[in-house]
Short mmCIF file of C-alpha atoms and ligand atoms in Angstrom, two decimals:
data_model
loop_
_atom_site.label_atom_id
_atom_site.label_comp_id
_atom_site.label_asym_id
_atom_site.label_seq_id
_atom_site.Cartn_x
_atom_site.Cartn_y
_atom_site.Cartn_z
CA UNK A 124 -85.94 -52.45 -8.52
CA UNK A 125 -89.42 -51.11 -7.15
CA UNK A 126 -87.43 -48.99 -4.68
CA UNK A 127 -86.22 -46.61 -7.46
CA UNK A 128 -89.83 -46.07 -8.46
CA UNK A 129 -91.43 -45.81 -5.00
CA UNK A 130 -89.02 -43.75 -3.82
CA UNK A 131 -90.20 -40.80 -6.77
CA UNK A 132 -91.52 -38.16 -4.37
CA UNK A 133 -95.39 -38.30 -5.94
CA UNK A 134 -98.00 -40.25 -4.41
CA UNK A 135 -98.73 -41.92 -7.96
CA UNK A 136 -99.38 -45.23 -7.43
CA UNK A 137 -96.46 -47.45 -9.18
CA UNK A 138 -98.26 -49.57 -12.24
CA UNK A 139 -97.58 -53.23 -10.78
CA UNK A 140 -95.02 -54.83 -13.08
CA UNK A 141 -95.49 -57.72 -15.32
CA UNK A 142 -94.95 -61.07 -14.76
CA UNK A 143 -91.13 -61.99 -13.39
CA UNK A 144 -88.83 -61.93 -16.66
CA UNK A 145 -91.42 -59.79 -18.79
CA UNK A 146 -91.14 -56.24 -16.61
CA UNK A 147 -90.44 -52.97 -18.88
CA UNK A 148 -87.38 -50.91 -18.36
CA UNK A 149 -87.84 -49.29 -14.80
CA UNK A 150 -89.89 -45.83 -15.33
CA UNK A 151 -91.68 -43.41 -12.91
CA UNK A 152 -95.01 -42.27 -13.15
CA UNK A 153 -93.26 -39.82 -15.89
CA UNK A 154 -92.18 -42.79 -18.21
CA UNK A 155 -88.90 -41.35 -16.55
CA UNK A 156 -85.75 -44.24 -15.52
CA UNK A 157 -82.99 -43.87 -13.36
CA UNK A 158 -80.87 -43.87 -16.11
CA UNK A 159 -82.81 -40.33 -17.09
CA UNK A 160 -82.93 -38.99 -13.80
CA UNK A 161 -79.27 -38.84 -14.00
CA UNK A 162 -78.86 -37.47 -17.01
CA UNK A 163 -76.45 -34.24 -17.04
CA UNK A 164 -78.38 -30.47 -16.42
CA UNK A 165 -77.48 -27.12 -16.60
CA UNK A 166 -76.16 -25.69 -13.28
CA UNK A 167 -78.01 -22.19 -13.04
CA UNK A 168 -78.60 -19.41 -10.22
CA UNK A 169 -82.63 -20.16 -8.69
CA UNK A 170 -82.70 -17.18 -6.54
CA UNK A 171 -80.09 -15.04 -4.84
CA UNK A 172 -77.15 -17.42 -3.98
CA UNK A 173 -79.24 -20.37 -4.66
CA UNK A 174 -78.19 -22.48 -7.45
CA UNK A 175 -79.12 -25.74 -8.83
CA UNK A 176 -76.38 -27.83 -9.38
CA UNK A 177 -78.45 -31.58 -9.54
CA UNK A 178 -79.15 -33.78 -12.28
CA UNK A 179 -82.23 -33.73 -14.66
CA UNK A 180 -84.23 -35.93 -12.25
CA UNK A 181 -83.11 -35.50 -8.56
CA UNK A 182 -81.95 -32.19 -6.86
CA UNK A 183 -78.78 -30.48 -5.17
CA UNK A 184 -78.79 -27.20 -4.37
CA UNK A 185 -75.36 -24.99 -3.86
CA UNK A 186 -75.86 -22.03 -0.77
CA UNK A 187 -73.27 -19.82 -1.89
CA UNK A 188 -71.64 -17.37 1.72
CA UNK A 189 -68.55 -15.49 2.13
CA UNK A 190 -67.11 -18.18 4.38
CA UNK A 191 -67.57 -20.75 2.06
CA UNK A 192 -70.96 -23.10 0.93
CA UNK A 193 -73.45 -25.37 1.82
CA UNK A 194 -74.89 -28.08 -0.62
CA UNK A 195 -77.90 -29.55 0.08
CA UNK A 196 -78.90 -33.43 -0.86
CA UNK A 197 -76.05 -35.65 -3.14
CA UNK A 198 -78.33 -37.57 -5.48
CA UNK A 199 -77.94 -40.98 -6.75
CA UNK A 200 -74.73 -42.61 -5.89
CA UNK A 201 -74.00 -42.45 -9.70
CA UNK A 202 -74.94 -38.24 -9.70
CA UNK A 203 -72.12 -37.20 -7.46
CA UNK A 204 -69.73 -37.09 -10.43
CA UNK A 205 -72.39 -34.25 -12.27
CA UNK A 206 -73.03 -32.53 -8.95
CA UNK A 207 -69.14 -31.75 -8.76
CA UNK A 208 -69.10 -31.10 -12.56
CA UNK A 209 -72.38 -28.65 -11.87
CA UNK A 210 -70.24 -26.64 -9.24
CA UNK A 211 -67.08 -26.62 -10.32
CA UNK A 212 -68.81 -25.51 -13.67
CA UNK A 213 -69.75 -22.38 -11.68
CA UNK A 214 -66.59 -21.50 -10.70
CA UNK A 215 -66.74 -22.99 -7.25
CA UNK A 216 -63.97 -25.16 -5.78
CA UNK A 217 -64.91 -28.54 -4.21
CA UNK A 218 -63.06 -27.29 -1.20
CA UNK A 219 -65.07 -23.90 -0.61
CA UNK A 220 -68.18 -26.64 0.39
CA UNK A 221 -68.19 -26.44 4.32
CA UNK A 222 -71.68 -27.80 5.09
CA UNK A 223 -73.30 -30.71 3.92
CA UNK A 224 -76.96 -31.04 4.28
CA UNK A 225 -79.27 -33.89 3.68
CA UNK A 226 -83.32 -33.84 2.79
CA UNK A 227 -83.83 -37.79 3.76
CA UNK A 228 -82.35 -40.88 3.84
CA UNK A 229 -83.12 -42.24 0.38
CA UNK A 230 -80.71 -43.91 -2.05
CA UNK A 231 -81.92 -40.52 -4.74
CA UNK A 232 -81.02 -37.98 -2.06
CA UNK A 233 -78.29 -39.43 -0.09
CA UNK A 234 -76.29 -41.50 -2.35
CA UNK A 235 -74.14 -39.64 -3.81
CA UNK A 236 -73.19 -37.81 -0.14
CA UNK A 237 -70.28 -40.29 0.56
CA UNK A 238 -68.34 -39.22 -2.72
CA UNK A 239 -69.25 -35.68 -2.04
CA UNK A 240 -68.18 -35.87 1.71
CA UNK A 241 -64.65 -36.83 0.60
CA UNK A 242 -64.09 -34.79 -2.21
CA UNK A 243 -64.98 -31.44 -0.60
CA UNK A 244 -63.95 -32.49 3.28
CA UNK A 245 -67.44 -30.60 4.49
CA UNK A 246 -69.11 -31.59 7.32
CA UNK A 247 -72.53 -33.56 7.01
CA UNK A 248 -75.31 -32.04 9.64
CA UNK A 249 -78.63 -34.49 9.40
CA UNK A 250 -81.43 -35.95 11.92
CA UNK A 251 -81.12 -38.21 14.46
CA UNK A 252 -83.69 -40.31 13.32
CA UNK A 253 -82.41 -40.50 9.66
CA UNK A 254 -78.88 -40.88 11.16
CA UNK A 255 -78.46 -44.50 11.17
CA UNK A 256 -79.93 -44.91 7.54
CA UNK A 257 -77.30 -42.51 6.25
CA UNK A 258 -74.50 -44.83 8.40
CA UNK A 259 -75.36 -47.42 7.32
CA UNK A 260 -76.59 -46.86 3.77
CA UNK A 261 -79.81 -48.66 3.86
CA UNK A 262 -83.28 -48.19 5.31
CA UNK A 263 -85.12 -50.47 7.05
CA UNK A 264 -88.95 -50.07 5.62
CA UNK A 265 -90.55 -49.23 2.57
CA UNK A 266 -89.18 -50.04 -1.16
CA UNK A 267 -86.24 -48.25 -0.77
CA UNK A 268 -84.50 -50.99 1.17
CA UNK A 269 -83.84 -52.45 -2.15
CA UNK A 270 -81.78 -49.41 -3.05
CA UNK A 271 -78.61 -49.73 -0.82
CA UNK A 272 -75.96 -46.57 -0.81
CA UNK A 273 -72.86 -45.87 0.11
CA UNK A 274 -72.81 -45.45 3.66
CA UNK A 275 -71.79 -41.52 4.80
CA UNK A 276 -70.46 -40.52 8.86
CA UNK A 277 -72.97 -37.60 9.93
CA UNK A 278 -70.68 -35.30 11.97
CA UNK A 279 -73.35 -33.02 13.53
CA UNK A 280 -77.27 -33.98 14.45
CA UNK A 281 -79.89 -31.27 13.92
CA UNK A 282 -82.68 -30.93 15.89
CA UNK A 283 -86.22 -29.31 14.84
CA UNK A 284 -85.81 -25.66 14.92
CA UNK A 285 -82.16 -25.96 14.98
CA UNK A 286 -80.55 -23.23 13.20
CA UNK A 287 -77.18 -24.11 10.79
CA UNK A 288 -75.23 -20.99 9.76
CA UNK A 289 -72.43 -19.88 7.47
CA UNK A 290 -70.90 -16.38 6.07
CA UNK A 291 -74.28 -15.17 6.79
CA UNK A 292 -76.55 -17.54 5.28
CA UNK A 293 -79.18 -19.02 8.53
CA UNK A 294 -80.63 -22.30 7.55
CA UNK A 295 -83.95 -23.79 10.16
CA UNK A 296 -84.14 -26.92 10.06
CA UNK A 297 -87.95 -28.42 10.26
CA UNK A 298 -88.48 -32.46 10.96
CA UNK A 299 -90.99 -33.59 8.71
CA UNK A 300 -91.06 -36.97 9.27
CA UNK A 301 -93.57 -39.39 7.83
CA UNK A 302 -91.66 -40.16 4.13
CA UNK A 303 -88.83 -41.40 6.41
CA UNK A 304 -88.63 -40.98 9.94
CA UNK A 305 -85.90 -37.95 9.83
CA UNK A 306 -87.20 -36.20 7.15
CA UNK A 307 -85.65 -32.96 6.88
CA UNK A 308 -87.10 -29.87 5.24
CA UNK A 309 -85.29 -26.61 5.35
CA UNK A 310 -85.95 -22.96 4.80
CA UNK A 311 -83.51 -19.92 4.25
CA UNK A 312 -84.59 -16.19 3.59
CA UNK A 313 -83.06 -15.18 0.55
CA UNK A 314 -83.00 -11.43 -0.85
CA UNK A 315 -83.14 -10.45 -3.98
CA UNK A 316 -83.65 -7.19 -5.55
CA UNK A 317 -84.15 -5.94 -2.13
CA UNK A 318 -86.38 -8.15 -1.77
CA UNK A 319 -86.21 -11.04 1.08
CA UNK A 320 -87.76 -13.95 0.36
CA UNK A 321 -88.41 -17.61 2.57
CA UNK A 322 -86.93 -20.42 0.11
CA UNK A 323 -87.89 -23.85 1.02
CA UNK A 324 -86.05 -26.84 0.62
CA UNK A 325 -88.24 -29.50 1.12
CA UNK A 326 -87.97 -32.64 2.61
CA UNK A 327 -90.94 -34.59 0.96
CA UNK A 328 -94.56 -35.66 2.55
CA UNK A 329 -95.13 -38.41 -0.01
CA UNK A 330 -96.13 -41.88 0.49
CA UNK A 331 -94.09 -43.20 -2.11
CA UNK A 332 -95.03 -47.09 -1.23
CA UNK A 333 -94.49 -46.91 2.65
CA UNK A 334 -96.47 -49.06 4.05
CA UNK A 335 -98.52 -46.64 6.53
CA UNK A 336 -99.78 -49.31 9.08
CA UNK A 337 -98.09 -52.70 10.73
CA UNK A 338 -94.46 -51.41 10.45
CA UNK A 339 -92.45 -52.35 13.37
CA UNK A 340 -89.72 -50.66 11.43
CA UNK A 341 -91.86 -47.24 11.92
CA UNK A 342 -94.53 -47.99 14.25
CA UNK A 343 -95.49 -44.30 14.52
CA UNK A 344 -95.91 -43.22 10.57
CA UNK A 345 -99.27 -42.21 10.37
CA UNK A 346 -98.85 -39.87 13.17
CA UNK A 347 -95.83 -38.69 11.82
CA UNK A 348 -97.10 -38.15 8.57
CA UNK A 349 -100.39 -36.39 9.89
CA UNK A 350 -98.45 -34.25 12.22
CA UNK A 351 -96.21 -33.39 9.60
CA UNK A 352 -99.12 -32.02 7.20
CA UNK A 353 -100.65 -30.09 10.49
CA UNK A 354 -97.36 -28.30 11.10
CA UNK A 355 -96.92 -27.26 7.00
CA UNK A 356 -99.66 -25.61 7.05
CA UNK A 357 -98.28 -22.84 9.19
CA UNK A 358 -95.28 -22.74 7.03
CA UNK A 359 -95.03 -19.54 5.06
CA UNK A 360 -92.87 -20.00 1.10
CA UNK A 361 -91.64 -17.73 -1.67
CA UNK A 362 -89.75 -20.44 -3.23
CA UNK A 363 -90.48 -23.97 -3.12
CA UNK A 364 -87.79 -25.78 -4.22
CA UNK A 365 -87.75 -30.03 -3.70
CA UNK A 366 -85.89 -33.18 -4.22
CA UNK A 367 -87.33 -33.82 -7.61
CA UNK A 368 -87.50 -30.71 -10.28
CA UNK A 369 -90.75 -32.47 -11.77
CA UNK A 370 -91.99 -31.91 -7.83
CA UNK A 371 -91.99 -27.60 -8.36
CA UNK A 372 -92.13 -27.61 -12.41
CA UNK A 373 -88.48 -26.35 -12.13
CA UNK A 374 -87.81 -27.16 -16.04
CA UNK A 375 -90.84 -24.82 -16.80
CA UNK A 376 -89.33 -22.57 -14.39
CA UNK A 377 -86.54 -22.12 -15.80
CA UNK A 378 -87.56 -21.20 -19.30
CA UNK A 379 -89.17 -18.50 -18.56
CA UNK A 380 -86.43 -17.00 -16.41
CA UNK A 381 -85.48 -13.26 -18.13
CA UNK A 382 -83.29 -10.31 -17.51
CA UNK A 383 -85.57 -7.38 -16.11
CA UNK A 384 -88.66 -9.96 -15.43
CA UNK A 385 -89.84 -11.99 -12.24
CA UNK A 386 -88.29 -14.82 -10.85
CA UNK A 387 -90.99 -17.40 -11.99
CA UNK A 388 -89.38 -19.78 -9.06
CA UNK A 389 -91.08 -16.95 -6.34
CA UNK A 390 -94.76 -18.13 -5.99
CA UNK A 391 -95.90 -17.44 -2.47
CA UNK A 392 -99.27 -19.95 -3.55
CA UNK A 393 -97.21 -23.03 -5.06
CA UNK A 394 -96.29 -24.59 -1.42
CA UNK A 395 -100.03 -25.01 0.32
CA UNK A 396 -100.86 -26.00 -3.23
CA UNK A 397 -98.62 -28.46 -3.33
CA UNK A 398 -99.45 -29.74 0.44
CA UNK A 399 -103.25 -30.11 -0.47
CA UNK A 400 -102.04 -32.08 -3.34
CA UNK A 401 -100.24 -34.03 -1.28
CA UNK A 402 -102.86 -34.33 1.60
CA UNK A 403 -105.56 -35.90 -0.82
CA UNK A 404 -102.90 -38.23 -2.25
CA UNK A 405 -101.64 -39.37 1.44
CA UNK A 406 -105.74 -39.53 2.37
CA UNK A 407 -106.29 -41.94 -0.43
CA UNK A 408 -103.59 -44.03 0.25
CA UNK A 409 -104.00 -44.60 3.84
CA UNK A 410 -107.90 -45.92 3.20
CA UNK A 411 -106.59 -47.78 0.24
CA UNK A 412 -103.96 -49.73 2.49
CA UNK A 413 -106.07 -50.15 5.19
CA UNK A 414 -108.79 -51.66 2.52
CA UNK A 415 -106.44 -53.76 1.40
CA UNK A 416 -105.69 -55.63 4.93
CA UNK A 417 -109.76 -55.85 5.30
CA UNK A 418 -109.70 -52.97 7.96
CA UNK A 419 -112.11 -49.76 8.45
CA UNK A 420 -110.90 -46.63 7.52
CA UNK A 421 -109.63 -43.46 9.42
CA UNK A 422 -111.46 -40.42 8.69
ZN1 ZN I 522 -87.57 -40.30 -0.84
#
C-alpha cells in the first residue's frame, strides 16, 4: 500500500502509518486516495491539439494529427476505462490512436497501457531502461514494487533525442532518469494563435521514496537524478504539463480558461520553478537518507 503514496510525484515525505491494523484510508500528501485519483474528469483542449483526457488525479494527454493520434501515459490500471470514455467523449475513435507513449514505469502512469494497447491497436514507443518494467509489470526498487500492473509489449525503444512523429506533430524524447531509470519526459511545439509554443510533458524528477543510495536494483540513481536536474535546466517551456494535475495546478488552470483571454496553461516561468522546487526537495532527501544510515553528507 505505501507504493500508491510514494509513487505521488512530490517529494513530500509520506506521514509513516500507524501501527499494523490501525492505518487510515491510503491518502497522499493532499489527503487525496487512489480511489480519488481515479475519479472521472472533464476531457478538455490544454493548448492547440493538446487535450487532457486523464482522471482527476493522474494524467493522459491526447496529440491530436491528421494521420491519426498519440496518447501519452494510461493511468492506473483501473483509469483506462475513463481515458477511453475521455476520448471517445471528444469525438475521437479508439482506433484513430496510432502512438502510444509512456512517461515512466509506474503502476499510476503505465497501468492502464495494456487495456489501452488492445483497444486502440497503437503501437507503444518507451525507453530501454524502463522497458522491462513495462514487460513485466513490476519494478524492481522503490515502493512501487508493491503496485504490480498489467504487463504491456513495447514495440519501438526511444532513445534520448529521438524524435517520434505523426500527421505533423514531432515529439523529442528527453531521458530523465533518476525517478525510475527510463524516465521519459517529452516536449512538442505547439501553435496557437500563431503562436508556437514548447509544451512539456514531463517525466517526473521526484524522489517519491526511492531509496537514493545502496540499491543494487539502481546502483547509479544519484547520478542519474543529479544529471537529470543539470540537463533541465537548459530546457526551455511554454507549457508544463505532468503526470499529476496537482504537479502544474491544472484544476486552477482550467478555471480560468476564457474565450478571447490567455491560455493560463502558457507560463514560460512555471518549469525552472518547478525544478528548483524540486532540486531543494531531492537535496533534502538525499542528506536525510544518508543521515539515516549514519553516513556524511554530499554537498
Ligand atoms: Zn512515478
Amino acid at each position: 500500500m505505501r507504493g500508491f503514496a510514494a509513487a505521488f510525484a512530490l517529494a513530500v515525505l509520506w506521514a509513516m502509518p500507524g501501527p499494523a491494523g490501525a492505518q487510515p484510508p491510503q491518502a497522499d500528501p493532499f489527503g487525496q486516495t487512489r480511489a480519488d485519483w481515479n475519479r472521472p474528469h472533464q476531457p478538455f483542449r490544454v493548448i492547440g491539439n493538446v487535450y487532457y483526457v486523464g482522471t482527476a488525479g493522474v494524467s493522459a494527454f491526447l496529440i491530436r494529427t491528421p494521420a491519426g493520434d498519440i496518447l501519452t501515459d494510461g493511468g492506473l490500471p483501473e483509469s483506462a476505462p475513463l481515458i477511453e470514455k475521455n476520448i471517445q467523449a471528444l469525438g475521437v475513435k479508439l482506433s484513430d490512436i496510432k502512438i502510444l507513449l509512456n512517461s515512466h514505469a509506474h503502476f499510476d502512469h503505465a497501468g492502464g497501457l495494456a487495456e489501452l494497447k488492445r483497444a486502440t491497436g497503437a503501437r507503444l514507443y518507451a525507453s530501454a531502461a524502463d522497458k522491462p518494467f513495462l514487460e513485466t509489470g513490476r519494478i524492481t526498487f522503490g515502493p512501487s514494487v508493491a503496485d504490480p500492473f498489467p504487463p504491456v509489449k513495447v514495440d519501438q525503444v526511444v532513445k534520448d533525442g529521438e524524435t517520434v512523429s505523426l500527421g505533423g506533430a514531432t515529439l523529442t524524447a528527453h531521458l530523465t532518469p533518476g525517478h525510475t531509470p527510463g524516465c521519459t519526459s517529452w516536449t512538442l511545439p505547439v501553435t496557437e494563435a500563431g503562436h508556437t509554443y514548447q509544451v512539456m510533458f514531463f517525466c517526473s524528477i521526484s524522489v517519491a521514496g526511492n531509496p537514493l543510495t545502496g540499491t543494487p536494483a539502481y546502483p547509479n540513481i544519484a547520478q542519474d537524478y543529479r544529471n537529470s536536474f543539470a540537463r533541465l535546466k537548459d530546457v526551455h517551456v511554454d507549457v508544463f504539463l505532468a503526470p499529476h494535475g496537482a504537479q502544474f495546478g491544472m484544476d486552477a488552470k482550467l478555471q480560468r480558461m476564457k474565450v478571447g483571454a490567455a491560455n493560463p496553461f502558457v507560463d514560460p516561468e512555471e518549469f525552472q520553478h518547478y525544478l528548483a522546487a524540486a532540486r531543494k526537495d531531492y537535496d533534502a532527501e538525499l542528506a536525510r537518507q544518508f543521515a539515516a544510515k549514519g553516513g556524511y553528507v554530499w554537498p
